[in-house]
């Protein structure tokens, strides 16, 4: 199996390098072919083509070295190198088409658009690396076609604009914010292009203000930034689906409790729905304490138990004081019913086309833990040796959490469900209870694959304690409460005397 895994990794690496080589050749082709009318190899020596190829190779090699220096030992997702380079090729083709018209400002090149797309689809460090490659190649394209333009100043202005675009779309939760980010990216480019061309202001007068100074380029920068915001606002759903990513805007839409699926969940399994709301509050607070995505935790919590809609009466939070149907079932049958809510939840989530991280959090919130209540019930019916043999049969199918938000959801679910059993939830008891749950999950190895450190677990514990203490806070007894307690005590003493 290790040999097979090694071979698969080697073939995957070879595929990535092949895609990279194709990208280098495509970029060299786009730089060297200056216009439609010019044949590809006319008046261009092989030495010049080799020089272009070497420049592009150096650009990509530098980006790869930077990526290797920043690479973590364990990452949840791969770079999606094929689609990312396809996006980069589309950007270079758009540049090539725009540069066919010398009368069109180079500041109309879709740099803010690329920055916003990369900021939405990739991690910020990867987005910056891809943007560096795109801007360096764009500078080469401009230098060959428009030698009168300073390529260094242009590249600096574009890079500042793309940085604003990438940073601006991080954790964006409204579509109007996208338009603002596009405007700010264009404004940054405009200011940079003006400040980086001081010579243009040397003979500046009122008559040649508009024609001589770089103000037209600045104006076109603003137009390009605003146009990028408009395009991203309309194209974002398609980009999310194509790249299989989950943006903050999509999460905000999924967090609406009036969505048909969540509305049905609240009607069919009201106890489970209220439990999900509480788990979401705990998970979001804990995620914020360690810098994780709190909104993803809250949305994952809303959907993590949707499988209980299929058999709501088999879960204690929905019984509402009625008969416990598990009293009439064997432990094995109860186990099957309880564990089935994970598979049912995944099926419902896939039918509703929920994003992949949300679907993954449904089985991960239990991991491979044991259904303790029914296992203990079974253990009381058999000897110790038989109980040890059947323990694995009472485990959830897993997998264990593989990213931080899923691990936080697992802890929040366990803490919230078990906190209902606290008879006197004083701050001290709440603290000890939370610590026991977190330590139990950690010692079972359920959190080994989700990159939560001991420091993270300590902060998560403190966040859980804050929320649970606020939920189970005490209150001052009103006179009516005291009177009722006195009447109940008198009634109890009278009944005991009578008996």
CSV table of C-alpha atoms in Angstrom, one decimal:
chain,number,residue,atom,x,y,z
A,1,UNK,CA,0.0,0.0,0.0
A,2,UNK,CA,2.9,2.4,0.7
A,3,UNK,CA,4.3,1.7,-2.7
A,4,UNK,CA,1.0,2.4,-4.3
A,5,UNK,CA,0.7,5.7,-2.4
A,6,UNK,CA,4.2,6.6,-3.5
A,7,UNK,CA,3.5,5.9,-7.1
A,8,UNK,CA,0.3,7.9,-7.0
A,9,UNK,CA,2.1,10.8,-5.4
A,10,UNK,CA,4.8,10.6,-8.1
A,11,UNK,CA,2.3,10.5,-10.9
A,12,UNK,CA,0.4,13.4,-9.4
A,13,UNK,CA,3.6,15.4,-9.1
A,14,UNK,CA,4.5,14.6,-12.7
A,15,UNK,CA,1.1,15.8,-13.8
A,16,UNK,CA,1.6,19.1,-12.0
A,17,UNK,CA,4.9,19.6,-13.6
A,18,UNK,CA,3.5,18.9,-17.1
A,19,UNK,CA,0.7,21.5,-16.5
A,20,UNK,CA,3.4,23.9,-15.3
A,21,UNK,CA,5.4,23.3,-18.5
A,22,UNK,CA,2.3,23.9,-20.7
A,23,UNK,CA,1.7,27.1,-18.8
A,24,UNK,CA,5.3,28.3,-19.4
A,25,UNK,CA,5.0,27.6,-23.1
A,26,UNK,CA,1.6,29.3,-23.4
A,27,UNK,CA,2.9,32.4,-21.6
A,28,UNK,CA,6.0,32.5,-23.9
A,29,UNK,CA,3.7,32.2,-26.9
A,30,UNK,CA,1.5,35.0,-25.8
A,31,UNK,CA,4.4,37.3,-25.1
A,32,UNK,CA,6.2,36.6,-28.3
A,33,UNK,CA,3.3,36.9,-30.7
A,34,UNK,CA,2.7,40.6,-30.8
A,35,UNK,CA,-0.4,40.9,-33.0
A,36,UNK,CA,-2.8,39.2,-35.4
A,37,UNK,CA,-1.2,40.5,-38.5
A,38,UNK,CA,2.4,39.5,-37.6
A,39,UNK,CA,3.4,35.9,-38.4
A,40,UNK,CA,4.6,34.1,-35.3
A,41,UNK,CA,8.2,33.7,-36.3
A,42,UNK,CA,8.7,36.7,-38.6
A,43,UNK,CA,11.8,38.8,-37.8
A,44,UNK,CA,12.1,37.0,-34.5
A,45,UNK,CA,15.2,34.8,-34.0
A,46,UNK,CA,15.3,31.6,-32.0
A,47,UNK,CA,17.6,33.4,-29.6
A,48,UNK,CA,14.9,35.9,-28.8
A,49,UNK,CA,12.3,33.2,-28.3
A,50,UNK,CA,14.8,31.4,-26.0
A,51,UNK,CA,15.3,34.6,-24.1
A,52,UNK,CA,11.6,35.0,-23.6
A,53,UNK,CA,11.3,31.3,-22.5
A,54,UNK,CA,14.1,31.7,-20.0
A,55,UNK,CA,12.4,34.8,-18.5
A,56,UNK,CA,9.1,33.0,-18.1
A,57,UNK,CA,10.9,30.0,-16.6
A,58,UNK,CA,12.6,32.2,-14.1
A,59,UNK,CA,9.3,33.8,-13.1
A,60,UNK,CA,7.7,30.5,-12.5
A,61,UNK,CA,10.7,29.0,-10.7
A,62,UNK,CA,10.8,32.0,-8.3
A,63,UNK,CA,7.1,31.5,-7.5
A,64,UNK,CA,7.6,27.8,-6.9
A,65,UNK,CA,10.6,28.5,-4.6
A,66,UNK,CA,8.5,30.9,-2.6
A,67,UNK,CA,5.6,28.5,-2.5
A,68,UNK,CA,7.9,25.7,-1.2
A,69,UNK,CA,9.3,28.0,1.5
A,70,UNK,CA,5.8,28.7,2.7
A,71,UNK,CA,4.4,25.2,2.4
A,72,UNK,CA,3.1,23.5,5.5
A,73,UNK,CA,3.8,19.9,6.3
A,74,UNK,CA,0.0,19.1,6.3
A,75,UNK,CA,-2.5,21.0,4.3
A,76,UNK,CA,-6.2,20.3,4.0
A,77,UNK,CA,-6.4,21.2,0.3
A,78,UNK,CA,-4.2,21.0,-2.7
A,79,UNK,CA,-3.5,24.1,-4.9
A,80,UNK,CA,-5.9,23.0,-7.6
A,81,UNK,CA,-3.1,23.8,-9.9
A,82,UNK,CA,-4.9,22.9,-13.2
A,83,UNK,CA,-7.8,25.3,-12.7
A,84,UNK,CA,-5.6,28.0,-11.3
A,85,UNK,CA,-3.3,28.0,-14.3
A,86,UNK,CA,-6.3,27.8,-16.6
A,87,UNK,CA,-7.5,31.0,-14.9
A,88,UNK,CA,-4.1,32.5,-15.3
A,89,UNK,CA,-4.1,31.6,-19.0
A,90,UNK,CA,-7.5,33.4,-19.4
A,91,UNK,CA,-6.0,36.5,-17.8
A,92,UNK,CA,-3.0,36.5,-20.2
A,93,UNK,CA,-5.2,36.0,-23.2
A,94,UNK,CA,-7.4,38.9,-22.1
A,95,UNK,CA,-4.2,41.0,-21.8
A,96,UNK,CA,-3.1,39.9,-25.2
A,97,UNK,CA,-6.4,41.0,-26.8
A,98,UNK,CA,-6.4,44.4,-25.0
A,99,UNK,CA,-2.8,45.1,-26.0
A,100,UNK,CA,-3.7,44.7,-29.7
A,101,UNK,CA,-5.1,48.2,-29.5
A,102,UNK,CA,-2.3,50.7,-28.8
A,103,UNK,CA,-4.8,53.4,-28.2
A,104,UNK,CA,-6.4,51.6,-25.2
A,105,UNK,CA,-4.9,52.4,-21.8
A,106,UNK,CA,-2.8,49.6,-20.3
A,107,UNK,CA,-4.6,50.3,-17.0
A,108,UNK,CA,-7.7,48.6,-18.4
A,109,UNK,CA,-5.9,45.3,-18.1
A,110,UNK,CA,-8.1,43.1,-15.8
A,111,UNK,CA,-5.7,43.1,-12.9
A,112,UNK,CA,-8.2,44.0,-10.1
A,113,UNK,CA,-10.5,41.3,-11.5
A,114,UNK,CA,-7.8,38.7,-11.3
A,115,UNK,CA,-6.9,39.8,-7.7
A,116,UNK,CA,-10.5,39.5,-6.5
A,117,UNK,CA,-11.0,36.1,-8.1
A,118,UNK,CA,-7.7,34.8,-6.6
A,119,UNK,CA,-8.6,36.3,-3.2
A,120,UNK,CA,-12.0,34.4,-3.2
A,121,UNK,CA,-10.7,31.1,-4.5
A,122,UNK,CA,-7.2,30.7,-2.9
A,123,UNK,CA,-5.5,31.2,0.4
A,124,UNK,CA,-4.0,34.7,0.6
A,125,UNK,CA,-0.4,33.6,0.3
A,126,UNK,CA,-1.1,31.4,-2.8
A,127,UNK,CA,-3.2,34.2,-4.3
A,128,UNK,CA,-0.3,36.7,-4.0
A,129,UNK,CA,2.1,34.2,-5.6
A,130,UNK,CA,-0.1,33.6,-8.6
A,131,UNK,CA,-0.6,37.4,-8.9
A,132,UNK,CA,3.1,37.9,-8.9
A,133,UNK,CA,3.5,35.6,-11.8
A,134,UNK,CA,0.6,37.2,-13.7
A,135,UNK,CA,2.0,40.8,-13.2
A,136,UNK,CA,5.6,39.8,-14.1
A,137,UNK,CA,4.4,38.3,-17.4
A,138,UNK,CA,2.1,41.2,-18.0
A,139,UNK,CA,5.1,43.6,-17.6
A,140,UNK,CA,7.0,41.6,-20.3
A,141,UNK,CA,4.0,41.7,-22.6
A,142,UNK,CA,3.8,45.5,-22.2
A,143,UNK,CA,7.5,46.1,-22.6
A,144,UNK,CA,7.6,44.2,-25.9
A,145,UNK,CA,4.6,46.0,-27.4
A,146,UNK,CA,4.8,49.4,-25.8
A,147,UNK,CA,8.4,50.2,-25.1
A,148,UNK,CA,7.7,53.8,-24.2
A,149,UNK,CA,5.9,52.7,-21.0
A,150,UNK,CA,8.0,52.1,-17.9
A,151,UNK,CA,7.3,48.4,-17.1
A,152,UNK,CA,8.6,48.6,-13.6
A,153,UNK,CA,6.3,51.4,-12.6
A,154,UNK,CA,3.4,49.7,-14.2
A,155,UNK,CA,4.1,46.4,-12.4
A,156,UNK,CA,4.4,48.2,-9.1
A,157,UNK,CA,1.1,50.0,-9.6
A,158,UNK,CA,-0.7,46.8,-10.6
A,159,UNK,CA,0.8,44.8,-7.8
A,160,UNK,CA,-0.4,47.4,-5.2
A,161,UNK,CA,-3.9,47.2,-6.8
A,162,UNK,CA,-4.0,43.4,-6.8
A,163,UNK,CA,-2.9,43.3,-3.1
A,164,UNK,CA,-5.8,45.6,-2.2
A,165,UNK,CA,-8.2,43.3,-4.2
A,166,UNK,CA,-6.9,40.1,-2.6
A,167,UNK,CA,-6.9,41.5,0.9
A,168,UNK,CA,-10.3,43.3,0.5
A,169,UNK,CA,-12.3,40.2,-0.4
A,170,UNK,CA,-11.1,38.2,2.6
A,171,UNK,CA,-14.2,37.4,4.8
A,172,UNK,CA,-16.5,39.5,2.6
A,173,UNK,CA,-20.1,38.9,3.7
A,174,UNK,CA,-22.1,41.2,1.4
A,175,UNK,CA,-22.1,41.8,-2.4
A,176,UNK,CA,-22.0,45.6,-2.0
A,177,UNK,CA,-18.6,45.1,-0.2
A,178,UNK,CA,-17.3,43.5,-3.5
A,179,UNK,CA,-18.1,46.7,-5.4
A,180,UNK,CA,-16.3,48.7,-2.7
A,181,UNK,CA,-13.2,46.5,-3.0
A,182,UNK,CA,-13.2,46.9,-6.8
A,183,UNK,CA,-13.3,50.6,-6.4
A,184,UNK,CA,-10.5,50.7,-3.8
A,185,UNK,CA,-8.3,48.4,-6.0
A,186,UNK,CA,-8.8,50.7,-9.0
A,187,UNK,CA,-8.2,53.8,-6.8
A,188,UNK,CA,-4.9,52.3,-5.5
A,189,UNK,CA,-3.7,51.7,-9.0
A,190,UNK,CA,-4.7,55.2,-10.0
A,191,UNK,CA,-2.8,56.8,-7.2
A,192,UNK,CA,0.2,54.6,-7.7
A,193,UNK,CA,0.4,55.3,-11.5
A,194,UNK,CA,0.3,59.0,-10.8
A,195,UNK,CA,2.9,59.0,-8.1
A,196,UNK,CA,5.2,56.7,-10.0
A,197,UNK,CA,5.3,59.1,-13.0
A,198,UNK,CA,6.7,62.4,-11.6
A,199,UNK,CA,8.3,63.4,-14.9
A,200,UNK,CA,4.8,63.7,-16.5
A,201,UNK,CA,4.2,66.7,-14.2
A,202,UNK,CA,7.4,68.5,-15.2
A,203,UNK,CA,5.9,70.8,-17.9
A,204,UNK,CA,2.3,70.6,-16.5
A,205,UNK,CA,-0.1,73.5,-17.3
A,206,UNK,CA,-3.8,73.9,-17.2
A,207,UNK,CA,-4.0,73.5,-21.0
A,208,UNK,CA,-2.3,70.1,-21.0
A,209,UNK,CA,-3.5,68.8,-17.7
A,210,UNK,CA,-5.7,66.1,-19.1
A,211,UNK,CA,-3.6,65.1,-22.1
A,212,UNK,CA,-0.1,65.2,-20.6
A,213,UNK,CA,-0.4,64.0,-17.1
A,214,UNK,CA,-1.2,60.3,-16.4
A,215,UNK,CA,-4.7,61.3,-15.4
A,216,UNK,CA,-6.4,59.3,-18.2
A,217,UNK,CA,-4.6,56.1,-17.1
A,218,UNK,CA,-5.7,56.9,-13.5
A,219,UNK,CA,-9.3,57.3,-14.7
A,220,UNK,CA,-9.2,54.0,-16.6
A,221,UNK,CA,-7.8,52.3,-13.5
A,222,UNK,CA,-10.9,53.4,-11.6
A,223,UNK,CA,-13.2,52.2,-14.4
A,224,UNK,CA,-11.4,48.8,-14.5
A,225,UNK,CA,-11.7,48.4,-10.7
A,226,UNK,CA,-15.5,49.2,-10.7
A,227,UNK,CA,-16.1,46.9,-13.7
A,228,UNK,CA,-14.2,44.1,-11.8
A,229,UNK,CA,-16.5,44.5,-8.8
A,230,UNK,CA,-19.6,44.3,-11.0
A,231,UNK,CA,-18.3,41.2,-12.9
A,232,UNK,CA,-17.3,39.4,-9.7
A,233,UNK,CA,-20.7,40.1,-8.1
A,234,UNK,CA,-22.5,38.3,-10.9
A,235,UNK,CA,-20.0,35.6,-11.6
A,236,UNK,CA,-19.1,34.6,-8.1
A,237,UNK,CA,-21.7,31.7,-7.8
A,238,UNK,CA,-20.2,30.0,-11.0
A,239,UNK,CA,-16.7,30.5,-9.7
A,240,UNK,CA,-17.6,28.9,-6.4
A,241,UNK,CA,-19.0,25.9,-8.1
A,242,UNK,CA,-16.2,25.5,-10.6
A,243,UNK,CA,-13.4,25.8,-8.0
A,244,UNK,CA,-15.4,24.0,-5.3
A,245,UNK,CA,-14.7,26.7,-2.7
A,246,UNK,CA,-16.9,28.2,0.0
A,247,UNK,CA,-17.0,31.9,0.3
A,248,UNK,CA,-18.3,34.0,3.2
A,249,UNK,CA,-21.2,35.2,1.1
A,250,UNK,CA,-22.3,31.7,0.4
A,251,UNK,CA,-22.0,30.9,4.1
A,252,UNK,CA,-24.2,33.8,5.0
A,253,UNK,CA,-26.9,32.5,2.6
A,254,UNK,CA,-26.7,29.1,4.1
A,255,UNK,CA,-26.9,30.5,7.7
A,256,UNK,CA,-30.4,31.8,7.0
A,257,UNK,CA,-32.7,29.7,9.3
A,258,UNK,CA,-35.7,30.5,7.0
A,259,UNK,CA,-34.2,28.3,4.2
A,260,UNK,CA,-36.7,25.5,3.4
A,261,UNK,CA,-34.3,22.8,4.6
A,262,UNK,CA,-33.7,24.4,8.0
A,263,UNK,CA,-37.4,25.4,8.3
A,264,UNK,CA,-38.4,21.7,7.8
A,265,UNK,CA,-35.7,20.7,10.3
A,266,UNK,CA,-37.1,23.0,12.9
A,267,UNK,CA,-40.6,21.7,12.4
A,268,UNK,CA,-39.8,17.9,12.3
A,269,UNK,CA,-37.1,17.9,15.0
A,270,UNK,CA,-37.5,21.0,17.1
A,271,UNK,CA,-35.3,19.7,19.9
A,272,UNK,CA,-32.4,18.8,17.5
A,273,UNK,CA,-32.8,22.2,15.8
A,274,UNK,CA,-32.5,24.1,19.1
A,275,UNK,CA,-29.5,21.9,20.0
A,276,UNK,CA,-27.9,22.9,16.6
A,277,UNK,CA,-28.4,26.6,17.3
A,278,UNK,CA,-26.6,26.2,20.7
A,279,UNK,CA,-23.8,24.2,19.1
A,280,UNK,CA,-23.4,26.9,16.5
A,281,UNK,CA,-23.1,29.6,19.2
A,282,UNK,CA,-20.5,27.6,21.1
A,283,UNK,CA,-18.5,26.7,17.9
A,284,UNK,CA,-18.5,30.2,16.5
A,285,UNK,CA,-17.2,31.6,19.8
A,286,UNK,CA,-14.5,28.9,20.0
A,287,UNK,CA,-13.4,29.4,16.4
A,288,UNK,CA,-13.0,33.2,16.9
A,289,UNK,CA,-10.7,32.5,19.9
A,290,UNK,CA,-8.2,30.6,17.8
A,291,UNK,CA,-8.5,32.5,14.5
A,292,UNK,CA,-10.6,29.8,12.7
A,293,UNK,CA,-13.6,30.5,10.5
A,294,UNK,CA,-16.4,31.0,13.0
A,295,UNK,CA,-19.1,31.4,10.3
A,296,UNK,CA,-18.2,28.0,8.8
A,297,UNK,CA,-18.5,26.5,12.3
A,298,UNK,CA,-21.9,28.1,12.8
A,299,UNK,CA,-23.2,26.9,9.4
A,300,UNK,CA,-21.8,23.5,9.9
A,301,UNK,CA,-23.5,23.3,13.3
A,302,UNK,CA,-26.9,24.2,11.7
A,303,UNK,CA,-26.7,21.3,9.3
A,304,UNK,CA,-24.7,18.7,11.3
A,305,UNK,CA,-27.8,16.9,12.7
A,306,UNK,CA,-30.2,17.3,9.7
A,307,UNK,CA,-30.3,13.5,9.4
A,308,UNK,CA,-32.4,13.3,12.6
A,309,UNK,CA,-35.3,14.6,10.6
A,310,UNK,CA,-35.9,11.1,9.3
A,311,UNK,CA,-36.5,9.6,12.8
A,312,UNK,CA,-36.8,12.5,15.2
A,313,UNK,CA,-38.6,10.5,17.9
A,314,UNK,CA,-35.6,8.3,18.5
A,315,UNK,CA,-33.5,11.1,19.8
A,316,UNK,CA,-34.0,12.3,23.4
A,317,UNK,CA,-34.1,16.0,22.7
A,318,UNK,CA,-37.2,15.5,20.6
A,319,UNK,CA,-39.1,13.2,23.0
A,320,UNK,CA,-40.5,16.0,25.1
A,321,UNK,CA,-41.0,13.9,28.2
A,322,UNK,CA,-42.8,11.1,26.4
A,323,UNK,CA,-42.0,7.4,26.3
A,324,UNK,CA,-38.4,6.5,25.4
A,325,UNK,CA,-38.8,4.2,22.4
A,326,UNK,CA,-35.3,2.8,23.1
A,327,UNK,CA,-36.7,1.1,26.2
A,328,UNK,CA,-38.4,-1.3,23.8
A,329,UNK,CA,-35.4,-1.8,21.5
A,330,UNK,CA,-32.2,-3.9,21.8
A,331,UNK,CA,-28.9,-2.0,22.1
A,332,UNK,CA,-27.9,-3.2,18.7
A,333,UNK,CA,-31.1,-1.8,17.1
A,334,UNK,CA,-30.8,1.5,19.0
A,335,UNK,CA,-27.2,1.7,17.8
A,336,UNK,CA,-28.3,1.3,14.1
A,337,UNK,CA,-31.0,4.0,14.4
A,338,UNK,CA,-28.7,6.5,16.1
A,339,UNK,CA,-25.7,6.0,13.8
A,340,UNK,CA,-28.0,6.1,10.7
A,341,UNK,CA,-28.6,9.8,11.3
A,342,UNK,CA,-25.1,10.5,10.0
A,343,UNK,CA,-25.7,8.7,6.7
A,344,UNK,CA,-29.1,10.3,6.4
A,345,UNK,CA,-27.7,13.7,7.0
A,346,UNK,CA,-25.0,13.3,4.3
A,347,UNK,CA,-27.6,12.0,1.8
A,348,UNK,CA,-29.9,15.0,2.5
A,349,UNK,CA,-27.0,17.5,2.3
A,350,UNK,CA,-25.9,16.0,-1.1
A,351,UNK,CA,-29.4,16.2,-2.4
A,352,UNK,CA,-29.6,19.8,-1.4
A,353,UNK,CA,-26.2,20.5,-3.1
A,354,UNK,CA,-24.6,21.8,0.1
A,355,UNK,CA,-20.9,22.7,-0.2
A,356,UNK,CA,-18.3,20.0,0.4
A,357,UNK,CA,-17.0,21.3,3.7
A,358,UNK,CA,-20.5,21.3,5.2
A,359,UNK,CA,-21.2,17.8,4.0
A,360,UNK,CA,-17.9,16.7,5.4
A,361,UNK,CA,-18.7,18.1,8.8
A,362,UNK,CA,-21.7,15.9,9.2
A,363,UNK,CA,-19.9,12.6,9.7
A,364,UNK,CA,-16.8,14.3,11.2
A,365,UNK,CA,-18.7,15.8,14.2
A,366,UNK,CA,-18.9,12.3,15.7
A,367,UNK,CA,-15.7,10.9,14.2
A,368,UNK,CA,-15.1,7.3,15.2
A,369,UNK,CA,-16.4,7.8,18.7
A,370,UNK,CA,-18.5,5.1,20.5
A,371,UNK,CA,-22.2,5.5,21.2
A,372,UNK,CA,-21.5,5.2,24.9
A,373,UNK,CA,-25.0,5.0,26.3
A,374,UNK,CA,-26.1,2.0,24.2
A,375,UNK,CA,-22.7,0.3,24.4
A,376,UNK,CA,-22.9,0.5,28.2
A,377,UNK,CA,-26.4,-0.9,28.0
A,378,UNK,CA,-25.1,-3.8,25.9
A,379,UNK,CA,-22.1,-4.3,28.3
A,380,UNK,CA,-24.4,-4.8,31.2
A,381,UNK,CA,-26.1,-7.7,29.3
A,382,UNK,CA,-22.8,-9.6,28.5
A,383,UNK,CA,-19.5,-10.5,30.2
A,384,UNK,CA,-16.5,-8.2,30.0
A,385,UNK,CA,-14.8,-10.1,27.3
A,386,UNK,CA,-17.8,-10.0,25.0
A,387,UNK,CA,-18.2,-6.3,25.7
A,388,UNK,CA,-14.7,-5.6,24.5
A,389,UNK,CA,-15.3,-7.5,21.3
A,390,UNK,CA,-18.4,-5.6,20.5
A,391,UNK,CA,-17.1,-2.1,21.3
A,392,UNK,CA,-16.1,-1.4,17.8
A,393,UNK,CA,-19.5,-2.3,16.5
A,394,UNK,CA,-20.9,0.7,18.5
A,395,UNK,CA,-18.6,3.2,16.8
A,396,UNK,CA,-19.6,5.9,14.3
A,397,UNK,CA,-18.2,5.2,10.8
A,398,UNK,CA,-16.1,8.4,10.8
A,399,UNK,CA,-14.0,9.9,9.4
A,400,UNK,CA,-12.3,11.9,12.2
A,401,UNK,CA,-12.2,15.7,11.7
A,402,UNK,CA,-9.6,16.7,9.2
A,403,UNK,CA,-9.7,20.5,9.6
A,404,UNK,CA,-10.0,22.8,12.5
A,405,UNK,CA,-13.6,23.8,12.1
A,406,UNK,CA,-14.7,20.2,12.1
A,407,UNK,CA,-12.8,19.5,15.2
A,408,UNK,CA,-14.3,22.5,17.0
A,409,UNK,CA,-17.8,21.3,15.9
A,410,UNK,CA,-17.1,17.9,17.4
A,411,UNK,CA,-16.1,19.4,20.8
A,412,UNK,CA,-19.0,21.9,20.8
A,413,UNK,CA,-21.5,19.1,20.0
A,414,UNK,CA,-20.2,17.0,22.8
A,415,UNK,CA,-20.1,19.8,25.3
A,416,UNK,CA,-23.5,21.2,24.6
A,417,UNK,CA,-25.3,17.8,24.6
A,418,UNK,CA,-23.7,16.7,27.9
A,419,UNK,CA,-24.1,20.0,29.6
A,420,UNK,CA,-27.9,19.5,29.7
A,421,UNK,CA,-27.2,16.8,32.3
A,422,UNK,CA,-25.7,19.2,34.8
A,423,UNK,CA,-28.0,19.5,37.8
A,424,UNK,CA,-26.4,22.5,39.3
A,425,UNK,CA,-24.4,24.3,36.5
A,426,UNK,CA,-22.1,26.4,38.7
A,427,UNK,CA,-19.1,28.0,37.0
A,428,UNK,CA,-16.8,25.5,38.7
A,429,UNK,CA,-18.8,22.5,37.5
A,430,UNK,CA,-19.1,23.9,34.0
A,431,UNK,CA,-15.4,24.4,33.8
A,432,UNK,CA,-14.7,20.9,35.0
A,433,UNK,CA,-17.3,19.4,32.7
A,434,UNK,CA,-15.9,21.2,29.6
A,435,UNK,CA,-12.4,20.1,30.5
A,436,UNK,CA,-13.5,16.5,30.8
A,437,UNK,CA,-15.2,16.4,27.4
A,438,UNK,CA,-12.2,18.1,25.6
A,439,UNK,CA,-9.7,15.8,27.3
A,440,UNK,CA,-11.7,12.7,26.5
A,441,UNK,CA,-11.9,13.6,22.8
A,442,UNK,CA,-8.3,14.4,22.7
A,443,UNK,CA,-7.2,11.2,24.4
A,444,UNK,CA,-9.4,9.1,22.1
A,445,UNK,CA,-7.3,10.5,19.2
A,446,UNK,CA,-10.4,12.1,17.6
A,447,UNK,CA,-8.5,15.4,17.1
A,448,UNK,CA,-5.2,14.0,15.8
A,449,UNK,CA,-5.9,14.9,12.1
A,450,UNK,CA,-7.3,18.5,12.4
A,451,UNK,CA,-4.3,20.5,13.4
A,452,UNK,CA,-5.6,21.7,16.8
A,453,UNK,CA,-2.7,22.4,19.2
A,454,UNK,CA,-2.8,22.2,22.9
A,455,UNK,CA,-2.9,26.0,23.0
A,456,UNK,CA,-5.9,26.0,20.7
A,457,UNK,CA,-7.7,23.4,22.9
A,458,UNK,CA,-7.1,25.6,26.0
A,459,UNK,CA,-8.6,28.7,24.2
A,460,UNK,CA,-11.5,26.6,23.0
A,461,UNK,CA,-12.2,25.4,26.6
A,462,UNK,CA,-12.2,29.0,27.8
A,463,UNK,CA,-14.6,30.0,25.0
A,464,UNK,CA,-17.0,27.1,25.8
A,465,UNK,CA,-16.9,28.0,29.5
A,466,UNK,CA,-17.8,31.7,28.8
A,467,UNK,CA,-20.8,30.8,26.7
A,468,UNK,CA,-22.1,28.0,28.9
A,469,UNK,CA,-21.7,30.1,32.0
A,470,UNK,CA,-23.7,32.9,30.3
A,471,UNK,CA,-26.4,30.4,29.3
A,472,UNK,CA,-26.7,28.7,32.7
A,473,UNK,CA,-26.4,31.9,34.7
A,474,UNK,CA,-28.3,32.2,37.9
A,475,UNK,CA,-31.0,34.8,38.6
A,476,UNK,CA,-32.5,36.5,41.5
A,477,UNK,CA,-35.6,34.8,42.9
A,478,UNK,CA,-38.7,36.9,42.7
A,479,UNK,CA,-41.2,37.0,45.6
A,480,UNK,CA,-43.6,34.8,43.8
A,481,UNK,CA,-40.9,32.2,43.4
A,482,UNK,CA,-40.2,32.3,47.1
A,483,UNK,CA,-43.9,32.0,48.0
A,484,UNK,CA,-44.3,29.1,45.7
A,485,UNK,CA,-41.3,27.3,47.2
A,486,UNK,CA,-42.8,27.9,50.7
A,487,UNK,CA,-46.2,26.6,49.7
A,488,UNK,CA,-44.6,23.5,48.1
A,489,UNK,CA,-42.5,22.9,51.2
A,490,UNK,CA,-45.6,23.2,53.5
A,491,UNK,CA,-47.5,20.8,51.3
A,492,UNK,CA,-44.7,18.3,51.3
A,493,UNK,CA,-44.5,18.4,55.2
A,494,UNK,CA,-48.2,18.1,55.5
A,495,UNK,CA,-48.4,15.1,53.3
A,496,UNK,CA,-45.6,13.4,55.2
A,497,UNK,CA,-47.3,14.1,58.5
A,498,UNK,CA,-50.5,12.6,57.2
A,499,UNK,CA,-48.8,9.6,55.9
